Short mmCIF file of C-alpha atoms and ligand atoms in Angstrom, two decimals:
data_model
loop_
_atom_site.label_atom_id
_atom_site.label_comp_id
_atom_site.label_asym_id
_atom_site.label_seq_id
_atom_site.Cartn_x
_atom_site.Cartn_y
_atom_site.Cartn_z
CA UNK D 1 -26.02 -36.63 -34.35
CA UNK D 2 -24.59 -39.55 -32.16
CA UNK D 3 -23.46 -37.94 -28.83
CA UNK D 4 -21.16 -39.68 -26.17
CA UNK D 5 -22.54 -38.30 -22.84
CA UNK D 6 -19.95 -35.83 -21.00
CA UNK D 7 -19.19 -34.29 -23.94
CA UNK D 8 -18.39 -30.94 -23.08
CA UNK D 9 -20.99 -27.59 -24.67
CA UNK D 10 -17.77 -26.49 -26.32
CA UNK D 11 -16.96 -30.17 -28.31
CA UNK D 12 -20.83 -30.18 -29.51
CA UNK D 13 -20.28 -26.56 -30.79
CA UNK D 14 -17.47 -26.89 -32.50
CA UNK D 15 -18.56 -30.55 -34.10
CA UNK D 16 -21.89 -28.54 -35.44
CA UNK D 17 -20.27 -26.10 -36.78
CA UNK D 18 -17.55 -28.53 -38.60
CA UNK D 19 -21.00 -30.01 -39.96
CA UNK D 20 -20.97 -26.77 -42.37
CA UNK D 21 -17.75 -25.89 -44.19
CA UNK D 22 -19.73 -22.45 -45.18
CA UNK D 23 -19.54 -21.78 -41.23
CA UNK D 24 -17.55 -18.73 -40.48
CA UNK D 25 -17.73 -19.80 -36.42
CA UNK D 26 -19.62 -16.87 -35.54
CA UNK D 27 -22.73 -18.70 -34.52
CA UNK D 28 -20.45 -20.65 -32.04
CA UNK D 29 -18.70 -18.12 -30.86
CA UNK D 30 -22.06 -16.33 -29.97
CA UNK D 31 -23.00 -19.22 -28.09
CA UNK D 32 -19.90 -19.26 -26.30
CA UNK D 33 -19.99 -16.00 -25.08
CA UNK D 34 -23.82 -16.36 -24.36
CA UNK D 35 -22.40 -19.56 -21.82
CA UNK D 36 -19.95 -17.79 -20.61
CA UNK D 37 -22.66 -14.99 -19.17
CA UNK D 38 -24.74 -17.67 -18.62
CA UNK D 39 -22.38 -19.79 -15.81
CA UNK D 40 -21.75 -15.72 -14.50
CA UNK D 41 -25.64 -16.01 -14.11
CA UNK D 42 -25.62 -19.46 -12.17
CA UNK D 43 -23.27 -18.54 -9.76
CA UNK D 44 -25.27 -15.45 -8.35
CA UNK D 45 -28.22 -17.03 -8.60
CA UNK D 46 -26.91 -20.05 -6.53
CA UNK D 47 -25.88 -17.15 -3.93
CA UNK D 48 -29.09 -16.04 -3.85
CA UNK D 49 -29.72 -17.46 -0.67
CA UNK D 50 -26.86 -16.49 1.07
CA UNK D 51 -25.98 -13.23 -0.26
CA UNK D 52 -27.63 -9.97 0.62
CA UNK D 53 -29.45 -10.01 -3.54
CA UNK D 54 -32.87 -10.71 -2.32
CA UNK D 55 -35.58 -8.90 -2.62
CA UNK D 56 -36.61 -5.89 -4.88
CA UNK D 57 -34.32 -3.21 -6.53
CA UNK D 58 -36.65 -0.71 -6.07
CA UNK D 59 -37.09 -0.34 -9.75
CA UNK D 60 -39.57 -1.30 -12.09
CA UNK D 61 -39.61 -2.81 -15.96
CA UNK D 62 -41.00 -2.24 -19.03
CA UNK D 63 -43.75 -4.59 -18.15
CA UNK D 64 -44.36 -2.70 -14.76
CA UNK D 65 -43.38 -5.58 -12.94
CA UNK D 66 -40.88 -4.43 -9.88
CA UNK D 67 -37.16 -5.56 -11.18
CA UNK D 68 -35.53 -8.10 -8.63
CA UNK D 69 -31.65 -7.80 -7.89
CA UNK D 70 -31.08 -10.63 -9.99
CA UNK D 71 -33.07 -9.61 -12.89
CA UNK D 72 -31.05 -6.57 -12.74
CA UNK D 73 -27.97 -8.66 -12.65
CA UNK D 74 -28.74 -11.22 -15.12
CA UNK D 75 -29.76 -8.51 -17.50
CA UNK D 76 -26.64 -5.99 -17.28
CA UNK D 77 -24.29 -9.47 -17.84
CA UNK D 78 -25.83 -10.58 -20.72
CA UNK D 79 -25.74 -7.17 -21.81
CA UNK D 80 -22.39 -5.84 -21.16
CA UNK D 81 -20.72 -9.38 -22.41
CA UNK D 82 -22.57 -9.36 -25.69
CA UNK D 83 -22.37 -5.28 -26.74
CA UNK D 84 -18.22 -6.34 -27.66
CA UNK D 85 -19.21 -9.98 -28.40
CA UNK D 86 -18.71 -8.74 -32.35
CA UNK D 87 -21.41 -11.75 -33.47
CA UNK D 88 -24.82 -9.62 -33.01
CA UNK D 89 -25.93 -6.24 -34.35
CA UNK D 90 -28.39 -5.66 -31.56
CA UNK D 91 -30.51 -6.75 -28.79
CA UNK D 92 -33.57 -6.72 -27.07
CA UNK D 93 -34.48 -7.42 -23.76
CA UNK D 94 -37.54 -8.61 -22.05
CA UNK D 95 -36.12 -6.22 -19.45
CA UNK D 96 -35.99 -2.82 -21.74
CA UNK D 97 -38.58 -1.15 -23.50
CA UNK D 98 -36.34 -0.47 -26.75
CA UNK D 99 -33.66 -2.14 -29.09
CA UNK D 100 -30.46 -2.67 -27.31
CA UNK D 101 -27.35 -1.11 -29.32
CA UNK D 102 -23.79 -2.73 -29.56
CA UNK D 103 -20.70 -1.11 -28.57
CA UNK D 104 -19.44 0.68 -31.84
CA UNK D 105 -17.56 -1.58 -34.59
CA UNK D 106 -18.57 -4.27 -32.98
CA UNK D 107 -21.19 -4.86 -34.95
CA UNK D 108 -22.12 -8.75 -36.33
CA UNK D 109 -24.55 -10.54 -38.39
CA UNK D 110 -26.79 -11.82 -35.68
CA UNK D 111 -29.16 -10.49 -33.31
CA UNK D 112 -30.26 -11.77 -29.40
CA UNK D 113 -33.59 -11.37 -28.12
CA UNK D 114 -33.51 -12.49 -24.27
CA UNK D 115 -35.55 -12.89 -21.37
CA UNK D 116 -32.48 -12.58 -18.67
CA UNK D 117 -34.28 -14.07 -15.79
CA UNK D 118 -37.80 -15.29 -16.34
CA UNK D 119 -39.60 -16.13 -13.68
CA UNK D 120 -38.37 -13.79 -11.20
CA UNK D 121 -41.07 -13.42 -8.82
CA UNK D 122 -40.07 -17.16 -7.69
CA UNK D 123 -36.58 -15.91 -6.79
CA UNK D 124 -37.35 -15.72 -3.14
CA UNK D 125 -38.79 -18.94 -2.51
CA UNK D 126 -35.91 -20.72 -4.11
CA UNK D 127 -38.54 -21.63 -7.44
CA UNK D 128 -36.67 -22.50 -10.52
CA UNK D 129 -35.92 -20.05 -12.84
CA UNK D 130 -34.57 -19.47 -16.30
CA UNK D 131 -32.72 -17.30 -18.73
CA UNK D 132 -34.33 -17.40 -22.70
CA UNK D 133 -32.32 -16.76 -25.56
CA UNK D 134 -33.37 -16.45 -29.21
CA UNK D 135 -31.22 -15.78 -32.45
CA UNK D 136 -32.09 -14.63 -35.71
CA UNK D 137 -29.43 -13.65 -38.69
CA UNK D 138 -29.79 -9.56 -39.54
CA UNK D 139 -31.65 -9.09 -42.54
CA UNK D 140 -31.12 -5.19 -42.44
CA UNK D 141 -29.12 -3.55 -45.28
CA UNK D 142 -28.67 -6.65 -47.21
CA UNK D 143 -27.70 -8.91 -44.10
CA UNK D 144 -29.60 -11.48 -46.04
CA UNK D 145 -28.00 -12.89 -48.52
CA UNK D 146 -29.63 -12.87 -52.00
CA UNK D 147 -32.17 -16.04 -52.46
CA UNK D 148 -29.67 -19.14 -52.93
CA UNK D 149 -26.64 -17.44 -52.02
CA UNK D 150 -25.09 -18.36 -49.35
CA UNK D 151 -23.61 -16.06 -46.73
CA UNK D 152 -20.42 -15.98 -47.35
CA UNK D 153 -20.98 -15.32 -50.97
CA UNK D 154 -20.39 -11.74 -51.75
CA UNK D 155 -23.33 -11.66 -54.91
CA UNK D 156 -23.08 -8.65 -57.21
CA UNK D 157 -24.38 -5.59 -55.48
CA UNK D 158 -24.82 -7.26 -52.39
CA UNK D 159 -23.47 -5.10 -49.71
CA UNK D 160 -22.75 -7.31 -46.38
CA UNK D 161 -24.17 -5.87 -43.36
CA UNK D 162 -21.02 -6.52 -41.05
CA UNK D 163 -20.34 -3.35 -39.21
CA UNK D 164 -23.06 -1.24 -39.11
CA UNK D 165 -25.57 -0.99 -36.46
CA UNK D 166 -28.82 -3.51 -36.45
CA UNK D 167 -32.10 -1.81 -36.07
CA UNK D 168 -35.82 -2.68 -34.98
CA UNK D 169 -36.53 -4.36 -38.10
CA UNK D 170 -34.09 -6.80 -37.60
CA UNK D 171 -35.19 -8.00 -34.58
CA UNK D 172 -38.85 -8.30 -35.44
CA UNK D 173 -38.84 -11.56 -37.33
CA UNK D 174 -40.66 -15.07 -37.00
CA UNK D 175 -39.89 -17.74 -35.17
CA UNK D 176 -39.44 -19.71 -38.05
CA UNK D 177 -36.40 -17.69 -38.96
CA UNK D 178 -34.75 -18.32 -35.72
CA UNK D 179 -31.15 -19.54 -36.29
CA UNK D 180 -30.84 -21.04 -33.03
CA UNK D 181 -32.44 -20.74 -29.59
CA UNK D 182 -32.06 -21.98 -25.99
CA UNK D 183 -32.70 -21.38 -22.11
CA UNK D 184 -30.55 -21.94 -18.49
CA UNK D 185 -32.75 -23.40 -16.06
CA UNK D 186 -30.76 -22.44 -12.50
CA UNK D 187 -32.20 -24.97 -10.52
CA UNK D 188 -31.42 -28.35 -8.30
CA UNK D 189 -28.39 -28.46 -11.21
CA UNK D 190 -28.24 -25.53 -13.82
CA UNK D 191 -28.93 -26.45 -17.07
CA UNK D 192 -28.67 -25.46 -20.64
CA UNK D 193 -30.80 -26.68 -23.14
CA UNK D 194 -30.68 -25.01 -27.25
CA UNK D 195 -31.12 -26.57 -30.77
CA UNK D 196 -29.28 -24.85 -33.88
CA UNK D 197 -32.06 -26.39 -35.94
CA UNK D 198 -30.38 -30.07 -35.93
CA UNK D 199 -32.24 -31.57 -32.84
CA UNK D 200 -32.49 -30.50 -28.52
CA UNK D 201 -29.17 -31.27 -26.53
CA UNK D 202 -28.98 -30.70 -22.71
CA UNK D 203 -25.69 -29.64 -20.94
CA UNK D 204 -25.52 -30.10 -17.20
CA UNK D 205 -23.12 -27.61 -15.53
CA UNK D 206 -20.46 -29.36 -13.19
CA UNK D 207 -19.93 -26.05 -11.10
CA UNK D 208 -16.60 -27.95 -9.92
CA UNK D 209 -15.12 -27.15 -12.90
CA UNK D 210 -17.24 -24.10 -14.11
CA UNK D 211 -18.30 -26.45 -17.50
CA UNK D 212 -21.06 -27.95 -19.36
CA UNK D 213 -21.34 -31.26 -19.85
CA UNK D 214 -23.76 -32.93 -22.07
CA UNK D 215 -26.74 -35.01 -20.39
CA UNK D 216 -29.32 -34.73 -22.26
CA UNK D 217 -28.79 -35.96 -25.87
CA UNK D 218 -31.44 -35.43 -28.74
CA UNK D 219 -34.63 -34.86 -26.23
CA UNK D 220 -37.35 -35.39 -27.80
CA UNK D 221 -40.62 -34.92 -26.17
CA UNK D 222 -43.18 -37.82 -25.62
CA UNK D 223 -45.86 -37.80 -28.11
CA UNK D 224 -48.42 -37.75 -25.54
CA UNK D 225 -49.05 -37.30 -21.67
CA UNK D 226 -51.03 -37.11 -18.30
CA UNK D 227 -49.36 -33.72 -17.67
CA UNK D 228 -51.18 -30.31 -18.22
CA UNK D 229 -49.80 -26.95 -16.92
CA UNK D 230 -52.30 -24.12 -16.55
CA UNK D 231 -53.14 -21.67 -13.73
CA UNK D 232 -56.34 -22.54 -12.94
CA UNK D 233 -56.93 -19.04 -10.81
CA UNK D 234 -57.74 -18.09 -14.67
CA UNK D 235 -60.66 -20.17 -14.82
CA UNK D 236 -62.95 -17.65 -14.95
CA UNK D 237 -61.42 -15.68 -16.94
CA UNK D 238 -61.03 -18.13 -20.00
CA UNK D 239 -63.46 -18.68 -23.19
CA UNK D 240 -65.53 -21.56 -23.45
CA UNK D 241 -63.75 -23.32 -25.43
CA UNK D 242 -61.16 -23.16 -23.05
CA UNK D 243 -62.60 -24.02 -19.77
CA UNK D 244 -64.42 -27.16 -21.81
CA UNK D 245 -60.77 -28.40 -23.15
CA UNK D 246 -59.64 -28.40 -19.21
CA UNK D 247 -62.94 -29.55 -18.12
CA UNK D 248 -62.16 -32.60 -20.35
CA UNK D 249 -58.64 -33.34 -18.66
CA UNK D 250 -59.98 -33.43 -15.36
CA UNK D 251 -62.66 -36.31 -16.28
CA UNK D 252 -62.88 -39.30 -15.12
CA UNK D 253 -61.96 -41.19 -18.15
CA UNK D 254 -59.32 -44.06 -17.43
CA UNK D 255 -59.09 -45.47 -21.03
CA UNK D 256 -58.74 -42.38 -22.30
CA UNK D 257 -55.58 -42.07 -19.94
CA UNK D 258 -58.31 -39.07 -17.72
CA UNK D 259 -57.75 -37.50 -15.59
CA UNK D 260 -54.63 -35.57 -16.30
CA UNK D 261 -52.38 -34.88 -13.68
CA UNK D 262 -51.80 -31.03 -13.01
CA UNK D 263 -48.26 -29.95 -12.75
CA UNK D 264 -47.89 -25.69 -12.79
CA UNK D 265 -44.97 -24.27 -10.75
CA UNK D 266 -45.73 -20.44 -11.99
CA UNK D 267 -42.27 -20.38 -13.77
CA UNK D 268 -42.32 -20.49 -17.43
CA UNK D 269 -38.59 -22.22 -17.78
CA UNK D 270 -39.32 -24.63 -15.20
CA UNK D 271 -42.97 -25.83 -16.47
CA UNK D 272 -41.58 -26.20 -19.60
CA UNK D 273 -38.62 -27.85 -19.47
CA UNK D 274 -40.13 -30.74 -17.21
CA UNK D 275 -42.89 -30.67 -20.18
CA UNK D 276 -39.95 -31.40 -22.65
CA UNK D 277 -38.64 -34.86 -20.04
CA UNK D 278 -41.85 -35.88 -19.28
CA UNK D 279 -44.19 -34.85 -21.74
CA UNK D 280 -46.84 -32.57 -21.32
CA UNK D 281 -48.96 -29.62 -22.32
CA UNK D 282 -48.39 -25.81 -21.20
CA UNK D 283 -51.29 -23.43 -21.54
CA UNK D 284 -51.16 -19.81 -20.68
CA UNK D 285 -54.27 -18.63 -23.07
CA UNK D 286 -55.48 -15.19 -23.37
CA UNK D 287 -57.83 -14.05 -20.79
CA UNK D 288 -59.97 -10.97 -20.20
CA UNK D 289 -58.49 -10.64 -16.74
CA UNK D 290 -56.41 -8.09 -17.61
CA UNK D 291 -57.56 -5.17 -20.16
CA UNK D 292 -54.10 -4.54 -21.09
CA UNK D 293 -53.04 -8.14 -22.09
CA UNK D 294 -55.83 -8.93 -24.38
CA UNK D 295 -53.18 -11.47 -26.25
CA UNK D 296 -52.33 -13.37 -22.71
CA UNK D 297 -49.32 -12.70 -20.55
CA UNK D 298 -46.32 -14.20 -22.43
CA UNK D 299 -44.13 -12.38 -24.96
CA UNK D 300 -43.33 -13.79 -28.44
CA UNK D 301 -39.93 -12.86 -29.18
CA UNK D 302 -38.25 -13.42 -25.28
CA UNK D 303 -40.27 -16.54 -24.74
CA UNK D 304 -43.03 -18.10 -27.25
CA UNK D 305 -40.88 -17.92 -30.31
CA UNK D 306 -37.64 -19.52 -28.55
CA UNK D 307 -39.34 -22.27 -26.50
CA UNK D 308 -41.71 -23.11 -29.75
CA UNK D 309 -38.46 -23.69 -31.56
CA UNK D 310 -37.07 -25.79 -29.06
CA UNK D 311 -40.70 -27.93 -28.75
CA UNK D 312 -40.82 -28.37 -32.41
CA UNK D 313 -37.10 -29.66 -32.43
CA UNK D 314 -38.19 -32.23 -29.77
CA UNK D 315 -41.43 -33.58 -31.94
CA UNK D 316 -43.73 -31.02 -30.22
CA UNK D 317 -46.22 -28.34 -31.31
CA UNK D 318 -46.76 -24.60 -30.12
CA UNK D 319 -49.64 -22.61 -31.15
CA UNK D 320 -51.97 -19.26 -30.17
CA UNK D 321 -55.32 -21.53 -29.80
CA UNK D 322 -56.08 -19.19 -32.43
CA UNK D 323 -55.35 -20.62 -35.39
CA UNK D 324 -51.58 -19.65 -35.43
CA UNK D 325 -48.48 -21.97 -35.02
CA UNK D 326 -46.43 -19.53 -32.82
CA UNK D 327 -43.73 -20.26 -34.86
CA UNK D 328 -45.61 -18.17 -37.78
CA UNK D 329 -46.08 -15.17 -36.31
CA UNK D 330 -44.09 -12.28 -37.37
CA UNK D 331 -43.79 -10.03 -34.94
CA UNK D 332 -45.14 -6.09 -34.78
CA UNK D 333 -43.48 -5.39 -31.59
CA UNK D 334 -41.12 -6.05 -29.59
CA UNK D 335 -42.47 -6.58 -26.56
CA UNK D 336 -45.96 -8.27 -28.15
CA UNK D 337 -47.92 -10.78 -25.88
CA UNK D 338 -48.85 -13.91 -27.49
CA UNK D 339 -51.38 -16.88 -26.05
CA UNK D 340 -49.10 -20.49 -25.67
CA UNK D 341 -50.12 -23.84 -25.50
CA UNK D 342 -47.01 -25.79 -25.89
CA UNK D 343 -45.63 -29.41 -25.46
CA UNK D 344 -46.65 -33.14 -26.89
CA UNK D 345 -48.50 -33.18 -30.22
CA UNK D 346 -51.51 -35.55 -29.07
CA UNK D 347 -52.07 -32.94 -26.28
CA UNK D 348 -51.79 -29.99 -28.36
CA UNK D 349 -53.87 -31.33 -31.80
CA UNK D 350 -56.34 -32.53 -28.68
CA UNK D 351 -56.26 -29.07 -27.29
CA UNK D 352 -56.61 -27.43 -31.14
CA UNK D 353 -59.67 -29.33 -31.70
CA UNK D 354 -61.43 -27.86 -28.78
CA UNK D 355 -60.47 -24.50 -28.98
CA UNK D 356 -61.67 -24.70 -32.84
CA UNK D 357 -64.79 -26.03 -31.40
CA UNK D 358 -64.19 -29.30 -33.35
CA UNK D 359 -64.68 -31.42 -30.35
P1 LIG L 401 -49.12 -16.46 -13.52
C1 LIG L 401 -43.35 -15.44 -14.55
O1 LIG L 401 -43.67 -14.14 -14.07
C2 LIG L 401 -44.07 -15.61 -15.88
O2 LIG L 401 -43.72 -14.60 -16.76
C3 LIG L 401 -43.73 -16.98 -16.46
O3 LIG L 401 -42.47 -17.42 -16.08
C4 LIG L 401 -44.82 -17.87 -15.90
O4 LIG L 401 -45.14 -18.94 -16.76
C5 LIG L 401 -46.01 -16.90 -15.79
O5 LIG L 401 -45.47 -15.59 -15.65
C6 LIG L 401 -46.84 -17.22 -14.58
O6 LIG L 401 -47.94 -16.33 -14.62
O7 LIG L 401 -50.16 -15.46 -13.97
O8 LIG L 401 -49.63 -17.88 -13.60
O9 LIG L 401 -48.48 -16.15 -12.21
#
């Protein structure tokens, strides 16, 4: 869709949606209030290093990990906005070990999975850091329209789900299903980057006048790099196959555009999103380092399943290493670990091959 730059978030919303007369405008309006919590977001974080909200909270996560003033805060504002929102059904949060319940007839035909502040543990040395987003329609007591109807049909016997309260099973669906996704990257500028399923636009905030402007029209990542993005303290911990396919990168290969160059900041938002500009390929594999994460470290709903959509969008690829595109997985779990490798297609077929033992 042609874009004029400095287009505000708001304009592109409302032109997509005008792209389908079936829209009811509760998809925008979801990502309007999702903004709105989002600029909330920037504005502490930007404090960060002036007001007294560093450090720990003294409490601890469903992942064990200690919770971080600003996780707290970025997770009770994107609750507390969407619970009355009226678009979603439920939530989940990377932050919470269970489903996430809207306030009481406020129920809607979406549901958010989010990851309020990945990336946390870089808060404190001023490390770029992100919010995730993912959005999936209900499909709970007939919030899925009947094959080839379309949802504002009303087909016999169908019962729309509007108004009652979204469960579990609505949350645990595939990436493929996603009806839009997204992140904030709060960093030299704050960001937002989403695709609806029609291409990747970028909105740079002007904090001057609290709005997003668009910078960043249809991204689309290059088809292949000198990038890779792994932590290498892993090494050891890898398969084979694994420690061969970065073995290869670091050769000395110049027609074969080797060695890579190795770019890894230990935040997921920021390694990606420079992966999506520059092109690139992001590996967090399964290890055996830790007993409990036999999958690898990085959680398919909050963060696989989101970014994957966004990669794929922008020309890219996301898969386990494993056989899987991420983007196929349905979910068992909420809070299921997946292995990613993610970014430019050259990199990741490249990376496929060795991991299949094909090369
Ligand atoms: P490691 C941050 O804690 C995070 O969840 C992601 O943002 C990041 O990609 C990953 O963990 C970094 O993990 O083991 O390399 O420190």
């Amino acid at each position: 869709m042609d874009r004029p730059l400095g287009i505000t978030v708001s304009r592109h919303i409302m032109d997509l949606q005008r792209m389908h007369p079936e829209a009811t405008g509760d998809l925008s309006g979801l990502l309007s209030e999702l903004i709105v919590a989002a600029k909330t977001i920037s504005a502490e974080v930007n404090m960060a290093g002036l007001a007294d909200v560093l450090g720990m909270s003294g409490k601890t996560n469903i992942q064990g990990e200690e919770v971080q003033k600003l996780d707290e805060f970025a997770n009770n504002t994107i609750k507390r906005r969407m619970a009355r929102c009226g678009y979603i059904c439920v939530m989940t949060s990377e932050e919470e070990e269970g489903i996430i319940p809207v306030t009481d007839g406020y129920e809607g035909k979406y549901t958010l999975a989010f990851d309020p502040l990945d990336g946390s543990s870089n808060i404190d040395v001023n490390v770029n850091i992100g919010t995730i987003f993912s959005i999936h329609r209900r499909k709970s007591d007939h919030g899925k329209p009947p094959m080839g109807r379309r949802s504002t049909d009303v087909a016999e016997g169908w019962e729309p789900a509007q108004g009652k309260p979204g469960s579990e099973e609505d949350l645990l669906q595939a990436g493929r299903d996603q009806v839009a996704a997204g992140y904030i990257i709060y960093g030299s500028s704050t960001m937002l980057v989403f695709t609806t399923g029609e291409g990747v636009y970028g909105f740079t905030l002007d904090p001057s006048v609290g709005e997003f402007f668009l910078s960043h029209p249809e991204i689309k990542i290059p088809e292949r790099s000198k990038y890779f993005s792994v932590n290498e303290g892993n090494y050891c911990y890898w398969d084979e196959n694994m420690r061969r396919y970065i073995d290869h990168l670091k050769q000395n290969d110049k027609e074969s555009g080797r060695p890579y160059s190795s770019r890894y900041i230990g935040s997921l938002v920021a390694d990606f999103h420079r992966n999506l500009i520059t092109g690139g390929i992001f590996l967090y594999p399964k290890d055996n380092k830790s007993p409990d994460k036999p999958t690898g470290k990085l959680r398919l709903l909050y963060e696989a399943a989101p970014l994957a959509f966004i990669v794929e969008q922008a020309g890219g690829r996301a898969i386990t290493g494993d056989g899987r595109e991420i983007m196929d997985i349905e979910p068992d779990q909420l809070h299921q670990r997946v292995p990613l490798i993610i970014g430019s297609r050259y990199d990741l077929d490249e990376a496929e091959a060795f991991l299949a033992c094909r090369k």
